Every structure is written in C-alpha cells, then in structure tokens.
CSV table of C-alpha atoms and ligand atoms in Angstrom, one decimal:
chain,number,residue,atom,x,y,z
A,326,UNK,CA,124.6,148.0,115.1
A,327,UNK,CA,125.7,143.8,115.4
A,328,UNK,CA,127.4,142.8,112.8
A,329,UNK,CA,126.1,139.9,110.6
A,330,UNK,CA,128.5,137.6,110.9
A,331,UNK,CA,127.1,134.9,108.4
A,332,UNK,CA,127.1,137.5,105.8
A,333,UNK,CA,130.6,138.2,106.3
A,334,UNK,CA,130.7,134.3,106.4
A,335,UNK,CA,129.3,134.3,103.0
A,336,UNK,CA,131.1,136.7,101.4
A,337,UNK,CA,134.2,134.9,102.6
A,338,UNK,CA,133.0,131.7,100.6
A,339,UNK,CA,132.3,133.9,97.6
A,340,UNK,CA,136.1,135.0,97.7
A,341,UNK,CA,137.6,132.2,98.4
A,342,UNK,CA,136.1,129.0,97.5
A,343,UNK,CA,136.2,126.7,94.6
A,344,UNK,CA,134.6,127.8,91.7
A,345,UNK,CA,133.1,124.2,91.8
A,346,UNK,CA,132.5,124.5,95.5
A,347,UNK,CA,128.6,125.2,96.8
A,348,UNK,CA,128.1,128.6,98.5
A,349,UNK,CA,125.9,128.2,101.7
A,350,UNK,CA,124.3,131.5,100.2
A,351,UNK,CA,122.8,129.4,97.1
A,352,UNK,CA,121.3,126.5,98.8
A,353,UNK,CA,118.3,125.9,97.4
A,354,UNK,CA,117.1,126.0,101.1
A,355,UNK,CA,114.6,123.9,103.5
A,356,UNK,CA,111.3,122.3,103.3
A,357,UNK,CA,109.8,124.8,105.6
A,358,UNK,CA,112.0,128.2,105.6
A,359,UNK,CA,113.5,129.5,108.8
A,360,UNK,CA,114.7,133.0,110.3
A,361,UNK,CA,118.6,133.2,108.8
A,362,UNK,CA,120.9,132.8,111.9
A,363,UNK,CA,123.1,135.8,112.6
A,364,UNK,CA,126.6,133.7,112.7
A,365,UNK,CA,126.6,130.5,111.2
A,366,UNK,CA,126.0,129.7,107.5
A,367,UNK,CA,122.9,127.3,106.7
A,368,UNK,CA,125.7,124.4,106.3
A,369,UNK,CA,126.7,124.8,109.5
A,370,UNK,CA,123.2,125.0,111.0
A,371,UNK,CA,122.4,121.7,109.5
A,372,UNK,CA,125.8,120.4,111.0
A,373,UNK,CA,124.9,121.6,114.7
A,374,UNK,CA,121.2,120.1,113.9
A,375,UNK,CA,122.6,116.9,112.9
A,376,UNK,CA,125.2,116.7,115.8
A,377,UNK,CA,122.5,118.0,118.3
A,378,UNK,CA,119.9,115.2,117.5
A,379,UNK,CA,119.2,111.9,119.3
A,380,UNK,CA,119.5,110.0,116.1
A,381,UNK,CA,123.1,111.2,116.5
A,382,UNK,CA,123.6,109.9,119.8
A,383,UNK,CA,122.4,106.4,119.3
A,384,UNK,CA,124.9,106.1,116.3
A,385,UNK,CA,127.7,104.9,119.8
A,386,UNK,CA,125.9,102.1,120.6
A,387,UNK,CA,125.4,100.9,117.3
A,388,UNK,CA,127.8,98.4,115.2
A,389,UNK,CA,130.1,99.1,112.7
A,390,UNK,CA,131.2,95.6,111.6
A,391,UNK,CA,131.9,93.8,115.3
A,392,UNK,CA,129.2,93.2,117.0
A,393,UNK,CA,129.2,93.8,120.5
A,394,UNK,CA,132.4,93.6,120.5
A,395,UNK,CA,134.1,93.0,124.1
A,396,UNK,CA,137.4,95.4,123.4
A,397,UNK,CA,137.2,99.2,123.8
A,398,UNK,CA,138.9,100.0,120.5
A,399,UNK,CA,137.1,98.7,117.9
A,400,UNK,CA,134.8,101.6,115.7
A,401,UNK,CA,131.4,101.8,116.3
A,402,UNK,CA,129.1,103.7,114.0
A,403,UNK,CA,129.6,107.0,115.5
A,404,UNK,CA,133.3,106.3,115.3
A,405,UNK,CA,133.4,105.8,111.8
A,406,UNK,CA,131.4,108.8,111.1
A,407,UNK,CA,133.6,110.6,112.7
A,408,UNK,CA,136.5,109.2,110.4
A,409,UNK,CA,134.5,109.9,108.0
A,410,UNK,CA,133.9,113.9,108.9
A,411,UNK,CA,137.6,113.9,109.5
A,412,UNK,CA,138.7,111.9,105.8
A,413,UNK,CA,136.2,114.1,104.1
A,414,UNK,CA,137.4,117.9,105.4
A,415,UNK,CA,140.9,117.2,104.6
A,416,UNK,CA,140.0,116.3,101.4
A,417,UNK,CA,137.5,119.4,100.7
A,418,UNK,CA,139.3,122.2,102.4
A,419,UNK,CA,142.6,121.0,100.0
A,420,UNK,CA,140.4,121.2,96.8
A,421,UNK,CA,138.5,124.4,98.1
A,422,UNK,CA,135.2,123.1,98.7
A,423,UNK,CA,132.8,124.0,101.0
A,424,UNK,CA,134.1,122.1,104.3
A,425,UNK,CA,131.1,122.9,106.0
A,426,UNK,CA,128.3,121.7,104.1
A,427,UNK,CA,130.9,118.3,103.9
A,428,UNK,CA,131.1,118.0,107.4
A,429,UNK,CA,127.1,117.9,107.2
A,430,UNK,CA,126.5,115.1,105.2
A,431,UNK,CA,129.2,113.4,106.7
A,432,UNK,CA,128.1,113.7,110.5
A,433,UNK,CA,124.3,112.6,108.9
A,434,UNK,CA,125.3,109.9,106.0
A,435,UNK,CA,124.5,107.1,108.3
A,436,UNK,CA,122.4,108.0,110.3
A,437,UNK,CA,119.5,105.2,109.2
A,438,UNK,CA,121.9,102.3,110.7
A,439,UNK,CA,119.7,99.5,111.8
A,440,UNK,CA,121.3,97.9,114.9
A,441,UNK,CA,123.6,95.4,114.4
A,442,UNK,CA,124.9,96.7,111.1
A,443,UNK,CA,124.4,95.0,107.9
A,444,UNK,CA,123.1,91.9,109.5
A,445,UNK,CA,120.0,94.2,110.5
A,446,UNK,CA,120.1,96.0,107.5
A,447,UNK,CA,120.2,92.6,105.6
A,448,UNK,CA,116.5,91.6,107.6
A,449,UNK,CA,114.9,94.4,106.7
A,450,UNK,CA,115.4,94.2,102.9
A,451,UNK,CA,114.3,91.0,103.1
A,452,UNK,CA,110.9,91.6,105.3
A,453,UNK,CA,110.1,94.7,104.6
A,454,UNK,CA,107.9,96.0,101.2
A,455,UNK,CA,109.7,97.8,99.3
A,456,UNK,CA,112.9,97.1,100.5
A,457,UNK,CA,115.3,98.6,103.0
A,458,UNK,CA,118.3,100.3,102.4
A,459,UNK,CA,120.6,102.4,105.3
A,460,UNK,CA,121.2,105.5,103.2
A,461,UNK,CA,117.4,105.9,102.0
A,462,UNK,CA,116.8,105.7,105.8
A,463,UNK,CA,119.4,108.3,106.8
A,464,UNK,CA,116.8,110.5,104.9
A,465,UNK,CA,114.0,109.3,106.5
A,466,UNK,CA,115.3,109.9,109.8
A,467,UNK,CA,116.2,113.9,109.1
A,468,UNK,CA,112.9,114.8,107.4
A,469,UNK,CA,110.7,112.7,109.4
A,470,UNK,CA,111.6,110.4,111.9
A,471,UNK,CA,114.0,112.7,114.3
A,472,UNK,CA,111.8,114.0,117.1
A,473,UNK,CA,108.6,113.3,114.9
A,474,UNK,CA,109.1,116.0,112.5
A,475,UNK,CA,112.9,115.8,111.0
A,476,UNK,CA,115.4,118.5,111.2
A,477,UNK,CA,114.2,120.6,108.1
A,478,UNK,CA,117.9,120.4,106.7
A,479,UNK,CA,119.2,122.0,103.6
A,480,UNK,CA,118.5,120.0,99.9
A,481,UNK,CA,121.9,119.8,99.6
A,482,UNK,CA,122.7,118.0,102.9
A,483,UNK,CA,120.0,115.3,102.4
A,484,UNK,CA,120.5,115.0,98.6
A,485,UNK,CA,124.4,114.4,100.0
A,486,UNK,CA,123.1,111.9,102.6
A,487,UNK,CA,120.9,110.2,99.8
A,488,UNK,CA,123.9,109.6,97.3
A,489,UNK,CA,126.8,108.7,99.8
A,490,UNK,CA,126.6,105.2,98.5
A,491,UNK,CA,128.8,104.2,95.9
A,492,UNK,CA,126.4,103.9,93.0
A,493,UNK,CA,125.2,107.3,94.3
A,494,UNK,CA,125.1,110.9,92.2
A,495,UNK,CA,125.4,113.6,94.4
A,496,UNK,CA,124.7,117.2,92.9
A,497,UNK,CA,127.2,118.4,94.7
A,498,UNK,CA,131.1,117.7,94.9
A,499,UNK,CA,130.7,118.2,98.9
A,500,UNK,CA,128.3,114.9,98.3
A,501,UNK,CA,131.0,113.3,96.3
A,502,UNK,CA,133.6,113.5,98.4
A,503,UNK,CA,131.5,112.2,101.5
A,504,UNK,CA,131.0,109.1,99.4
A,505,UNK,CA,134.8,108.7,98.6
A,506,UNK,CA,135.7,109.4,102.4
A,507,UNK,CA,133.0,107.1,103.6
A,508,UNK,CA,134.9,104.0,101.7
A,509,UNK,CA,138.5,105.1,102.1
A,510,UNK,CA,137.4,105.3,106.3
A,511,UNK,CA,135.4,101.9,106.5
A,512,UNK,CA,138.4,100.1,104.2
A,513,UNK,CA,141.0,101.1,106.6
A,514,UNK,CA,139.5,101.0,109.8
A,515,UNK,CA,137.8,97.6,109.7
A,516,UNK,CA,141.5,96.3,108.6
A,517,UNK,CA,142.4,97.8,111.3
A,518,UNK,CA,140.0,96.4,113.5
A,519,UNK,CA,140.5,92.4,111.8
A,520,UNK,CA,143.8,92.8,112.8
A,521,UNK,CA,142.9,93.7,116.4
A,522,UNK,CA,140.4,90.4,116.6
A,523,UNK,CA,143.3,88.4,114.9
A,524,UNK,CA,141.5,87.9,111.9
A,525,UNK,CA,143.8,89.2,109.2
A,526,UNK,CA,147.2,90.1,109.7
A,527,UNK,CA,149.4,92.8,107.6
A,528,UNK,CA,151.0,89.6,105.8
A,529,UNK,CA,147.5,88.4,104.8
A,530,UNK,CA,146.8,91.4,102.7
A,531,UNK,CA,147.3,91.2,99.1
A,532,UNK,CA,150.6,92.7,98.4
A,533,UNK,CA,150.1,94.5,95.1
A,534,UNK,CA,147.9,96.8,96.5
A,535,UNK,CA,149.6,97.2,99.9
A,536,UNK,CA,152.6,98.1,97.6
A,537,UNK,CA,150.7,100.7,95.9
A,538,UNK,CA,148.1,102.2,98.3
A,539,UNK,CA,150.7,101.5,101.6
A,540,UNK,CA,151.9,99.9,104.4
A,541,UNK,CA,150.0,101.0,107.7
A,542,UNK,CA,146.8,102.3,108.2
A,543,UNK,CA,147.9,106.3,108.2
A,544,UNK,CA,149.9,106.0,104.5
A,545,UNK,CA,147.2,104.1,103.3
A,546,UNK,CA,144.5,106.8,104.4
A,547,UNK,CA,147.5,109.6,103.1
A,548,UNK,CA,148.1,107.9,99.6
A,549,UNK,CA,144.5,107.8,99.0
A,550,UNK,CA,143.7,111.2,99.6
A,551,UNK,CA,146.5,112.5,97.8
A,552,UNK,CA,145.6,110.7,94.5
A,553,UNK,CA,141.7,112.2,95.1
A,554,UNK,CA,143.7,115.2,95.3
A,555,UNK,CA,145.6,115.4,92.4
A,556,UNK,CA,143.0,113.8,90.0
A,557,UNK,CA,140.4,116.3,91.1
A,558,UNK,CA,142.1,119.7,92.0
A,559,UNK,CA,140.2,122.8,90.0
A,560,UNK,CA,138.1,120.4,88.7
A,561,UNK,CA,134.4,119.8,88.2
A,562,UNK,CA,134.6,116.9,89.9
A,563,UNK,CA,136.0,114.3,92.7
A,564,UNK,CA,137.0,111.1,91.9
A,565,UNK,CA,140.4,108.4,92.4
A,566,UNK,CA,143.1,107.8,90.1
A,567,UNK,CA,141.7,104.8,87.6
A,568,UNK,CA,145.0,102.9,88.8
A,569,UNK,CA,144.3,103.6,92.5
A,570,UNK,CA,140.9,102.7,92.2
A,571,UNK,CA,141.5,99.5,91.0
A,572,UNK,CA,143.9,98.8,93.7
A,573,UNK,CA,141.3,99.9,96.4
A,574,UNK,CA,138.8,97.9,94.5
A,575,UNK,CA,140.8,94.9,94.7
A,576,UNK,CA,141.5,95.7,98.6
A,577,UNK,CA,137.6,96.0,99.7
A,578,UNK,CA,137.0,92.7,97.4
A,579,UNK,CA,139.5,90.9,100.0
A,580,UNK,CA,138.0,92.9,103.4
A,581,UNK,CA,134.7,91.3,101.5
A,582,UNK,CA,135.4,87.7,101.4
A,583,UNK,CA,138.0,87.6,104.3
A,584,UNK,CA,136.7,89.5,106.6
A,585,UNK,CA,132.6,91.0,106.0
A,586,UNK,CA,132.0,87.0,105.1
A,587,UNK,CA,134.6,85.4,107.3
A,588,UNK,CA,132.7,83.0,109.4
A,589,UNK,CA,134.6,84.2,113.1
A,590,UNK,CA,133.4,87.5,112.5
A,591,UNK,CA,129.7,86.4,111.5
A,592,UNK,CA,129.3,83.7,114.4
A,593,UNK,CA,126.7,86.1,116.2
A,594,UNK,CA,124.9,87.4,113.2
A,595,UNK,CA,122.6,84.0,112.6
A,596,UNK,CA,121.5,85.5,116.4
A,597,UNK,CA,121.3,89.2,115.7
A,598,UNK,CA,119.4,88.5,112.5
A,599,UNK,CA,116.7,86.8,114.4
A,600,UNK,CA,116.8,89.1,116.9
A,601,UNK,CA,115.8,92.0,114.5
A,602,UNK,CA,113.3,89.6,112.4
A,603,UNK,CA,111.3,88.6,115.9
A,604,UNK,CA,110.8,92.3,116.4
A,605,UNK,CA,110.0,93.6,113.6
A,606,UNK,CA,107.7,90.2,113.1
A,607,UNK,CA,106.2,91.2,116.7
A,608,UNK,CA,105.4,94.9,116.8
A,609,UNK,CA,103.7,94.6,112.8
A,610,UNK,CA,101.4,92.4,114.7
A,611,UNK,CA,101.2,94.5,118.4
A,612,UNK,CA,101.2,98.0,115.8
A,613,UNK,CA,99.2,99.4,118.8
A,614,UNK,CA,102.3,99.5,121.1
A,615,UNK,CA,104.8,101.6,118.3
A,616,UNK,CA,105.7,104.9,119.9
A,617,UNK,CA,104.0,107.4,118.7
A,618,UNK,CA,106.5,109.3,117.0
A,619,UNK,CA,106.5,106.1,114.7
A,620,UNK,CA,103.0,105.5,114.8
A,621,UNK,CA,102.1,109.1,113.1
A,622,UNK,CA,103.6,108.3,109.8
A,623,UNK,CA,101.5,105.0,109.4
A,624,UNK,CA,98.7,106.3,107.3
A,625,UNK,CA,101.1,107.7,105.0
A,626,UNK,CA,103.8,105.2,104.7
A,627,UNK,CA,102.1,101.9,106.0
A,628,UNK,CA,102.1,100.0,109.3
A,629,UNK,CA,105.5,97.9,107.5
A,630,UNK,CA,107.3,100.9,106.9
A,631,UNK,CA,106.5,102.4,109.8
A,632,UNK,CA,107.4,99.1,112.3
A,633,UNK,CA,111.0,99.2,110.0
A,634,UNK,CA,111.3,102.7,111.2
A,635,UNK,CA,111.1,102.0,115.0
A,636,UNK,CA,113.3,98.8,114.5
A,637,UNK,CA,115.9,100.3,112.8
A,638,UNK,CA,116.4,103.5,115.0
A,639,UNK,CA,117.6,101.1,117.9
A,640,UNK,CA,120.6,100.9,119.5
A,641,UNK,CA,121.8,97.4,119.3
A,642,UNK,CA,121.5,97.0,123.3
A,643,UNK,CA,118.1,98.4,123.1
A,644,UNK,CA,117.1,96.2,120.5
A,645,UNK,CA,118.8,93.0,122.8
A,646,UNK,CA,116.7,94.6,126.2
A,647,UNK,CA,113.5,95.1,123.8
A,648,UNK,CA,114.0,91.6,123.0
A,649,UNK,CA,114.5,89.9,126.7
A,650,UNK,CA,111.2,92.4,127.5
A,651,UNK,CA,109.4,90.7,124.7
A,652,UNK,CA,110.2,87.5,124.4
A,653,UNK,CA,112.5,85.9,127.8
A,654,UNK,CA,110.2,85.0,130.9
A,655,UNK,CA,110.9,86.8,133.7
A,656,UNK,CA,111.4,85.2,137.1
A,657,UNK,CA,109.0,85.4,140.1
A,658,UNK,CA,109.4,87.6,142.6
B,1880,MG,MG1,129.4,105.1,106.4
C-alpha cells in the first residue's frame, strides 16, 4: 500500500503547530475542488502553483523602485519577493505558524505589479474606473488572469495576497506576517539599494532610529524580527513592538521623502508614466488587438478593466518594445 504522505504531513501540523497557526487540513479550500495530492499539503500546492506560473516569471524583469536600473545588484520585483518569502518563514516557523501556507502568499503578494513599479501603478489609478491598486491585482491575476483561468488557489492564500498591504486584515496570522515581512524587506533593501546609486548614505539616516532598529542592513532586518517575535509569541496575533514601530515608521517616512520622492531617483518616471498612459490609452481604443486571454473577461469586467489587465501584466521591457512597436517609425528596408 503507498503511504499518504500529506496525511502524515497533516497530522504533523496538528502536533506541532501553533495553536493560532492554520492547518492546511482546514482550509476552507478552492473555487473549483481538486483530487488531494498524495505528498504535499494544499499550502504547498498553491506555493508550487504560484512558483510554476508565468505571472511568476515576469516578476524579474519588473521594477522594484530603480527603474531599469544599469547595475546587476539592485532588487527587482522578484528579488524582493523573495526577501520577502525569506523575512516571513523565519518569522512564522519561530512563532509556530504554518510556514508553508506563508511562503504562499509571500511568493504570490505581488504578483499584480504593473511595470515600472509605482509610477505604473500610479497611471492606472488615475485612468482606470474604479481605480487600480497592485495587491487587488495580485488577485486578479491568480483567479483569473494566469493562463486565462487563474490557479484555483486556496481562500486562505488569496485572502493573504488581498490583505498584505498595510491597512490590510488578513484572517490568518500566516497573512499577517507576509504584510510585516513585506515592509521590513522593502525598508531595508531599497536603503540598501539608495546607498548603492549614492543617494543616501548610512550618515544620512536619521539616527534615533538607526540607534534603535540598527546599524547595517542584516541587524536591522535581525532587530526587527526579534521584536515581532517577542511581542507575538503564543499569541493570537502578529504585530511590532509600539516603540519599534514608531521607529520603523519614522524610517519609511525618510525612505519616502528622500528617496521614493527624491527627484534622481524619479528622473525616468515622467517617461515611464507616459509610456504606460500611451498604451493603455491605445489598446482601449484598438480593444480588437488584446490577447485573448485578456479579451475573455471583457463582458464581465469591461473593455477598461480588461486593457488595465494586459497593461499591467508586462514586463517593463515588454512594455518599452510594445511601445517602439506602436508608436516609433520603423526604418525602410
Ligand atoms: Mg511587496
């Protein structure tokens, strides 16, 4: 007889886990029920969907803060979901939450980028009806968009994807500490990343909360994560320190007017901005010409919604070659 290895999975999580933690055997499942796998847990299913999709893929080649930037080291999106995956296990396996189903909504949390990060983002919301916004489009792309159909992931993965924002209320603690891991990642790394460009320096940042959260990059990331840590351990919840928070606060207020609105690091989004608004301006007028994949979901969600779809799944290169395609006359041959 083969063993069933999930259920031994299962059981394991039963024994072991949190009391707070969610067991992969009480999701409250998918849109359109599947055949249980023999090994993995339905967490990690969703995981290997996520990490197996194209949406997935794209997330290299899309930015993170730089854009386009020339130097090999700076994060892209799929870097700093990976940071994020990384941030978030260590936190979950140390308060004895479900790792796995973490690790899902980490690898999936942004996976509704627009290219050219919040610059594109920033167009849509202002063109589209109804508004755009990167985490509500993360959902979008696993239940519809992905292939044409979605992944047919776990309510507990997209309601994790759907909350990761700040303002966000996750059902789960898995959820919560995505959303914690998410802004301790994107905090450090883009100071890491100014400092590369030259924009800030370590002297730059303000000292009261360099004195408190830390010096470098790694005691920073270690400080924070041991104050989640002690705050939430056997508790019914994940959160910061109200003292650390406020320190972190103050740091992403700084990273916000020094860096996300200094005017070196934004010289190229007045051109990635129109990039994105001549595209989404041209194929709402040429709706004919949107794959079909995109195309399907007009009579339900509109030919706007629909043209914000295609727009924001690009890559930013593709977006730039879509562009020179559309709109750059060719020479003659
Ligand atoms: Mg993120």
């Amino acid at each position: 007889m083969t063993l069933c290895y999930r259920e031994i999975i299962e059981k394991r999580e039963t024994d072991t886990l949190s009391p707070y933690a969610m067991l992969s055997a009480n999701s409250r499942g998918r849109k359109k029920q599947i055949e249980p796998c023999p090994i993995r847990t339905e967490f990690v299913r969703d995981r290997d969907r996520i990490i197996h999709c194209k949406s997935f893929r794209r997330l290299k080649h899309k930015t993170q803060v730089f854009l386009s930037p020339v130097g090999d080291h700076y994060r892209t999106r799929l870097t700093h979901t990976l940071e994020v995956a990384q941030i978030a296990r260590t936190i979950s396996r140390a308060l004895n939450l479900n790792e796995d189903l973490t690790e899902a909504i980490a690898m999936g949390h942004d996976l509704g980028h627009t290219p050219f990060g919040h610059a594109g983002e920033n167009v849509l919301k202002s063109l589209v009806p109804g508004g755009f916004e990167h985490n509500v489009q993360s959902l979008r792309v696993v239940e519809k968009l992905e292939n044409g159909i979605g992944l047919n992931l776990t309510y507990e993965v997209r309601d994790g994807i759907l909350n990761h924002k700040k303002n966000g209320a996750p059902i789960t603690l898995e959820g919560s500490v995505v959303s914690l891991a998410d802004r301790i990642a994107y905090v450090n790394h883009d100071i890491d990343d100014a400092i590369r460009a030259g924009l800030l320096n370590n002297e730059s940042l303000p000292k009261n909360c360099i004195e408190m959260i830390g010096a470098t990059h790694g005691e920073r990331i270690n400080a924070l994560i041991l104050d989640i840590l002690t705050e939430s351990f056997n508790k019914n919840y994940v959160r910061m320190s109200d003292d650390m928070s406020e320190e972190f606060e103050k740091l992403r207020d700084f990273l916000f007017n020094n860096l996300y609105h200094n005017p070196i690091a934004k010289s190229e989004e007045g051109k990635a901005e129109a990039l994105v608004e001549s595209l989404y301006k041209y194929y709402l007028t040429h709706i004919d010409r949107l794959p079909d994949d995109f195309k399907k979901y007009i009579d339900e969600d509109g030919e706007a919604r629909a043209t914000a779809d295609y727009i924001a799944c690009m890559t930013d290169r593709y977006a730039v070659r879509e562009y020179e395609r559309i709109f750059v006359p060719k020479d003659w041959n």
